[in-house]
PDB file of C-alpha atoms in Angstrom:
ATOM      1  CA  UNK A   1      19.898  24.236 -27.347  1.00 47.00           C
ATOM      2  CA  UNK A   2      17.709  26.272 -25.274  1.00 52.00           C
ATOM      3  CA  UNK A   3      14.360  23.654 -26.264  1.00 42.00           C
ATOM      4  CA  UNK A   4      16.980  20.776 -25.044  1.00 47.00           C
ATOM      5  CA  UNK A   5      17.495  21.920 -21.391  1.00 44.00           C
ATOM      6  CA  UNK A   6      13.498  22.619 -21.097  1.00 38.00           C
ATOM      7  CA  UNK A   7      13.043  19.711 -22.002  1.00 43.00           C
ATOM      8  CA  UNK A   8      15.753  18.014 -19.373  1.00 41.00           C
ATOM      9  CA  UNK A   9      14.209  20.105 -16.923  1.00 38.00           C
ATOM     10  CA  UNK A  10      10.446  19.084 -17.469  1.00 41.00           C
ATOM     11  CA  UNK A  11      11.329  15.413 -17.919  1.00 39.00           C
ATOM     12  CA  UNK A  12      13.462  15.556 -14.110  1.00 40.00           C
ATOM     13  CA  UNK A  13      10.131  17.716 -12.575  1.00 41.00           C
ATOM     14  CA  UNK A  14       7.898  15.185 -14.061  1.00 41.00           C
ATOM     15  CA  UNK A  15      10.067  11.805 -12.886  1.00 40.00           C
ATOM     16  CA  UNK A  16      10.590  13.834  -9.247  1.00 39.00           C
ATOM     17  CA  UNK A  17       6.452  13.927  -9.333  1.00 42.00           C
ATOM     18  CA  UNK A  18       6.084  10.233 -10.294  1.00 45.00           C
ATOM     19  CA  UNK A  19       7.566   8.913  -7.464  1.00 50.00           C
ATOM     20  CA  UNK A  20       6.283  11.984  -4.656  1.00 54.00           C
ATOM     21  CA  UNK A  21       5.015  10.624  -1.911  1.00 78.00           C
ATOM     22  CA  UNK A  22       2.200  11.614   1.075  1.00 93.00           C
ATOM     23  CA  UNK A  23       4.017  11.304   4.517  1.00 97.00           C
ATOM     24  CA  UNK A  24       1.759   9.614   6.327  1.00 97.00           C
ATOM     25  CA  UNK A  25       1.005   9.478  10.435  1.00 96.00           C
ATOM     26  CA  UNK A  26       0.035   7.292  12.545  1.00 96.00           C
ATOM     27  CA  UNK A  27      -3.570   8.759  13.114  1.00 95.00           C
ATOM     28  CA  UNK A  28      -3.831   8.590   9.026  1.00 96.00           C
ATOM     29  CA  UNK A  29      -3.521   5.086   9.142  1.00 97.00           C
ATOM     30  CA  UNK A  30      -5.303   3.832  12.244  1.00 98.00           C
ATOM     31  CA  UNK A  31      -9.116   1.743  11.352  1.00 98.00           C
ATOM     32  CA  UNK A  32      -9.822  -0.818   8.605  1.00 98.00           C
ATOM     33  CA  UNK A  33      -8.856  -0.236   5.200  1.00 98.00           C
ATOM     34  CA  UNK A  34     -10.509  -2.689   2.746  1.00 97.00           C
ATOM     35  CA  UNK A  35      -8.010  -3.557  -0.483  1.00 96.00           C
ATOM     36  CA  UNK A  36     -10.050  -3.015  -3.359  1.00 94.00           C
ATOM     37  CA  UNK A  37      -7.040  -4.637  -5.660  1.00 94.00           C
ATOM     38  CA  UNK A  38      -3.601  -4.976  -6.050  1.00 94.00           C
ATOM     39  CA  UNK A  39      -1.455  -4.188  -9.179  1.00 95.00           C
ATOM     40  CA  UNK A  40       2.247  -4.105  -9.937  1.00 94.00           C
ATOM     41  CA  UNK A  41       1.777  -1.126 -11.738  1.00 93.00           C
ATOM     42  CA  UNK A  42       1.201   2.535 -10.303  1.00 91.00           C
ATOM     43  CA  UNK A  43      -1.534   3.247 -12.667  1.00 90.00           C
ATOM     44  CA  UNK A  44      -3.352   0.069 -11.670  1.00 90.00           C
ATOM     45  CA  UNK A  45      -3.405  -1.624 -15.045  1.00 89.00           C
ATOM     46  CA  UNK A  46      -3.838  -5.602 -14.846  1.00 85.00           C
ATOM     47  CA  UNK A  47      -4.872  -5.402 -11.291  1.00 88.00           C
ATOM     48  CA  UNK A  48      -6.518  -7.996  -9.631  1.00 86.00           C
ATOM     49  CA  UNK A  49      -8.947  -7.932  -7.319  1.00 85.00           C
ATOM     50  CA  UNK A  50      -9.306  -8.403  -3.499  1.00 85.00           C
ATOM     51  CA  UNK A  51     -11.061  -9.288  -0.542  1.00 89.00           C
ATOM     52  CA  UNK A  52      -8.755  -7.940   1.930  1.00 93.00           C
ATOM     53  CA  UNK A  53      -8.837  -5.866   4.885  1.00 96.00           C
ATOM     54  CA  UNK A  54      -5.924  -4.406   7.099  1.00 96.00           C
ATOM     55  CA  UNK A  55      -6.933  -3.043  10.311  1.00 98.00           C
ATOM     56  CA  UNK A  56      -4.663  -0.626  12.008  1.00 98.00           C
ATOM     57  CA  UNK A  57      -4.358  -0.950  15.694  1.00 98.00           C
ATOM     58  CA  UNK A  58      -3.058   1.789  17.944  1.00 98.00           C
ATOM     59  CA  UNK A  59      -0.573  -1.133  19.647  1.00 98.00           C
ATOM     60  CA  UNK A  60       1.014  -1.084  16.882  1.00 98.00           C
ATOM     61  CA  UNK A  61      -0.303  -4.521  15.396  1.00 97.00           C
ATOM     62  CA  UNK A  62      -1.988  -4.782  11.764  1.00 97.00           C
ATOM     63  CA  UNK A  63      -4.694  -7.517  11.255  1.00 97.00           C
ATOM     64  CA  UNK A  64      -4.985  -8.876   8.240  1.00 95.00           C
ATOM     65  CA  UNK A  65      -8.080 -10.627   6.896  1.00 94.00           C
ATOM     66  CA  UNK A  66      -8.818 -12.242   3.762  1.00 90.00           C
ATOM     67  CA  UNK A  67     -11.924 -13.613   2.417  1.00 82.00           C
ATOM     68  CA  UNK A  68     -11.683 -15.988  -0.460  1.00 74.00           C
ATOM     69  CA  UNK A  69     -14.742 -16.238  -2.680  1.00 68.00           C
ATOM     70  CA  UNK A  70     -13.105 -19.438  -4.496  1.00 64.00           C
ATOM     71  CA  UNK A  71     -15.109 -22.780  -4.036  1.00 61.00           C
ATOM     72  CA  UNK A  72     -12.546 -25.242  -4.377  1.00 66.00           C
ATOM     73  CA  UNK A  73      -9.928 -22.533  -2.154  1.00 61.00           C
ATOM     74  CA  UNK A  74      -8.255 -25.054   0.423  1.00 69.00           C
ATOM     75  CA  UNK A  75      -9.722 -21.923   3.137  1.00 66.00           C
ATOM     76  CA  UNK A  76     -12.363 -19.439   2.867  1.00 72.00           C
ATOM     77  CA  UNK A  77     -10.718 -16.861   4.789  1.00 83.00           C
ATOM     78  CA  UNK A  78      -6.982 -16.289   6.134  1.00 87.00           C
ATOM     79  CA  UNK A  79      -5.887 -14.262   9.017  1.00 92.00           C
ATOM     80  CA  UNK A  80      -2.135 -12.830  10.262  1.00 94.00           C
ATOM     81  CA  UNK A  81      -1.310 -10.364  12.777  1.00 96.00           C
ATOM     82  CA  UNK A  82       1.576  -8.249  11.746  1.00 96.00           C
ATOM     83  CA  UNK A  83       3.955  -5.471  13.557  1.00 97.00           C
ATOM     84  CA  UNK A  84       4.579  -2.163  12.222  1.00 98.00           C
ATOM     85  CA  UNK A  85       4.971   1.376  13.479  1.00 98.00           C
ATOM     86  CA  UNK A  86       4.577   4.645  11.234  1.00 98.00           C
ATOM     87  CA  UNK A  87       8.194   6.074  10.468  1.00 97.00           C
ATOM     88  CA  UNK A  88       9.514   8.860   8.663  1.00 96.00           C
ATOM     89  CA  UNK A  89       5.831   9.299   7.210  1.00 97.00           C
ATOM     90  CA  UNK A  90       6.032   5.712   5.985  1.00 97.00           C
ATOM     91  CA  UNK A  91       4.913   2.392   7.242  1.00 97.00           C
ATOM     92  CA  UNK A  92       7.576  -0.014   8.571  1.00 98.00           C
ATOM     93  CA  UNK A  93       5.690  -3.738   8.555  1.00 97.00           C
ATOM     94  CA  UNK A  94       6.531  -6.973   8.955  1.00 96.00           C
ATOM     95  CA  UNK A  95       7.064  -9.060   5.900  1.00 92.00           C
ATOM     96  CA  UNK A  96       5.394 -12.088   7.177  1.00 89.00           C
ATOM     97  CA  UNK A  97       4.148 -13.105  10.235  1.00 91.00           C
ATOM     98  CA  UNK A  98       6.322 -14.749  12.766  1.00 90.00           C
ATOM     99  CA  UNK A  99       9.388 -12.938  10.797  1.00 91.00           C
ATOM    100  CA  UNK A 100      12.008 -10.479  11.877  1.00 93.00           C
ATOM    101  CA  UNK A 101      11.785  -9.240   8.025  1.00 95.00           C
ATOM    102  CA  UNK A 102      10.734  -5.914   7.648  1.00 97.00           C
ATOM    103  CA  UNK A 103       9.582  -4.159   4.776  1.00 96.00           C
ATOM    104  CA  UNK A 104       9.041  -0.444   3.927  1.00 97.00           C
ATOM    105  CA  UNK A 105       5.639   0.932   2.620  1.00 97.00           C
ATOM    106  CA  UNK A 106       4.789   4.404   1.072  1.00 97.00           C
ATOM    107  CA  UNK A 107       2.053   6.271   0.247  1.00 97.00           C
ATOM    108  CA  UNK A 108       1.716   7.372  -3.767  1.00 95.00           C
ATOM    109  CA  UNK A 109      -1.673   9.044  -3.078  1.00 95.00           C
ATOM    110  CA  UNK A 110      -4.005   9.622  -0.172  1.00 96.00           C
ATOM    111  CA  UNK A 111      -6.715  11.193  -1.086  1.00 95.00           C
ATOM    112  CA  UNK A 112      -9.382  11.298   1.996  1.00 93.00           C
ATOM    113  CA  UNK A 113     -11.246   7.642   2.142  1.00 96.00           C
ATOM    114  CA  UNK A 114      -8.814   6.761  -0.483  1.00 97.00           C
ATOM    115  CA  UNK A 115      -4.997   5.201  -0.450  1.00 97.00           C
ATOM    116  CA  UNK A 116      -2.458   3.863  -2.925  1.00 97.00           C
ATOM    117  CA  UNK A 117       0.060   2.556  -1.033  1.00 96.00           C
ATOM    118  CA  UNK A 118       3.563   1.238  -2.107  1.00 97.00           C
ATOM    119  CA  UNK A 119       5.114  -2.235  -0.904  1.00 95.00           C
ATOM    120  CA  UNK A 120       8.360  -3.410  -2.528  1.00 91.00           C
ATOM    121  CA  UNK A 121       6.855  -3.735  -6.049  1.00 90.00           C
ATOM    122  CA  UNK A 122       3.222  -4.210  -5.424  1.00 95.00           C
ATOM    123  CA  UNK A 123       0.817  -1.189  -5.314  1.00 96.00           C
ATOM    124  CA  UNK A 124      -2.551  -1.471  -2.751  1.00 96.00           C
ATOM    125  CA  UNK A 125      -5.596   0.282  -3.888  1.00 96.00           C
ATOM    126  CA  UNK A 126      -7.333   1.135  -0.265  1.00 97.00           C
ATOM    127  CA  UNK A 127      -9.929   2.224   0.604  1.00 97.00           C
ATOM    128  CA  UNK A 128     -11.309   3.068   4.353  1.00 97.00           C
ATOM    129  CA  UNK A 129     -14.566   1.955   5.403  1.00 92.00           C
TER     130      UNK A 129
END
């Protein structure tokens, strides 16, 4: 009975530590951070790759610019100007540009140059050059 509740209690300590997150500031976020990939997993397994940077404004504004290395792409590179504002030691961002949509992002790790950051269901792999 007694190997039971250890066990309860290490598997809620260890599903509370999956899902900690870093509260984040504003002055944490602020410069270009270049997306090394994106993954639906935490872990990063099956992640694909990016050419993606978000740069952080202090008005509040995140540009977003991608590159795309594919030679029959319709466009070699993409940009969108988003809204968001640091909250509760998450980011609060626009869905899409031009929408009223917004969505909630959270850090999973921030470790210094270093971010995985969590939005919705997809997981960024950052890093800040």
């Amino acid at each position: 009975m007694q190997f039971i509740k250890l066990s309860a209690v290490a598997l809620l300590f260890l599903s509370f530590h999956a899902t900690a997150e870093v509260q984040l500031t504003k002055t944490d976020v602020l410069g270009t951070w270049q997306i090394d990939k994106e993954s639906n997993t935490s872990d990063g397994s099956k992640a694909r790759s990016s050419n993606t940077t978000w740069t952080f404004k202090d008005d509040g504004t995140i540009e977003g610019m991608t590159h795309e290395n594919d030679s029959h792409a319709r466009l070699d590179q993409m940009r969108a100007v988003l809204n968001y504002a640091v909250e509760g030691g998450k980011i609060v961002k626009q869905a899409a540009p031009g929408r009223s949509k917004m969505e909630t992002c959270e850090a999973i790790e921030k470790s210094g140059n270093n971010m995985v950051l969590k939005c919705q269901t997809v997981y960024f792999f950052m890093s800040k050059k």
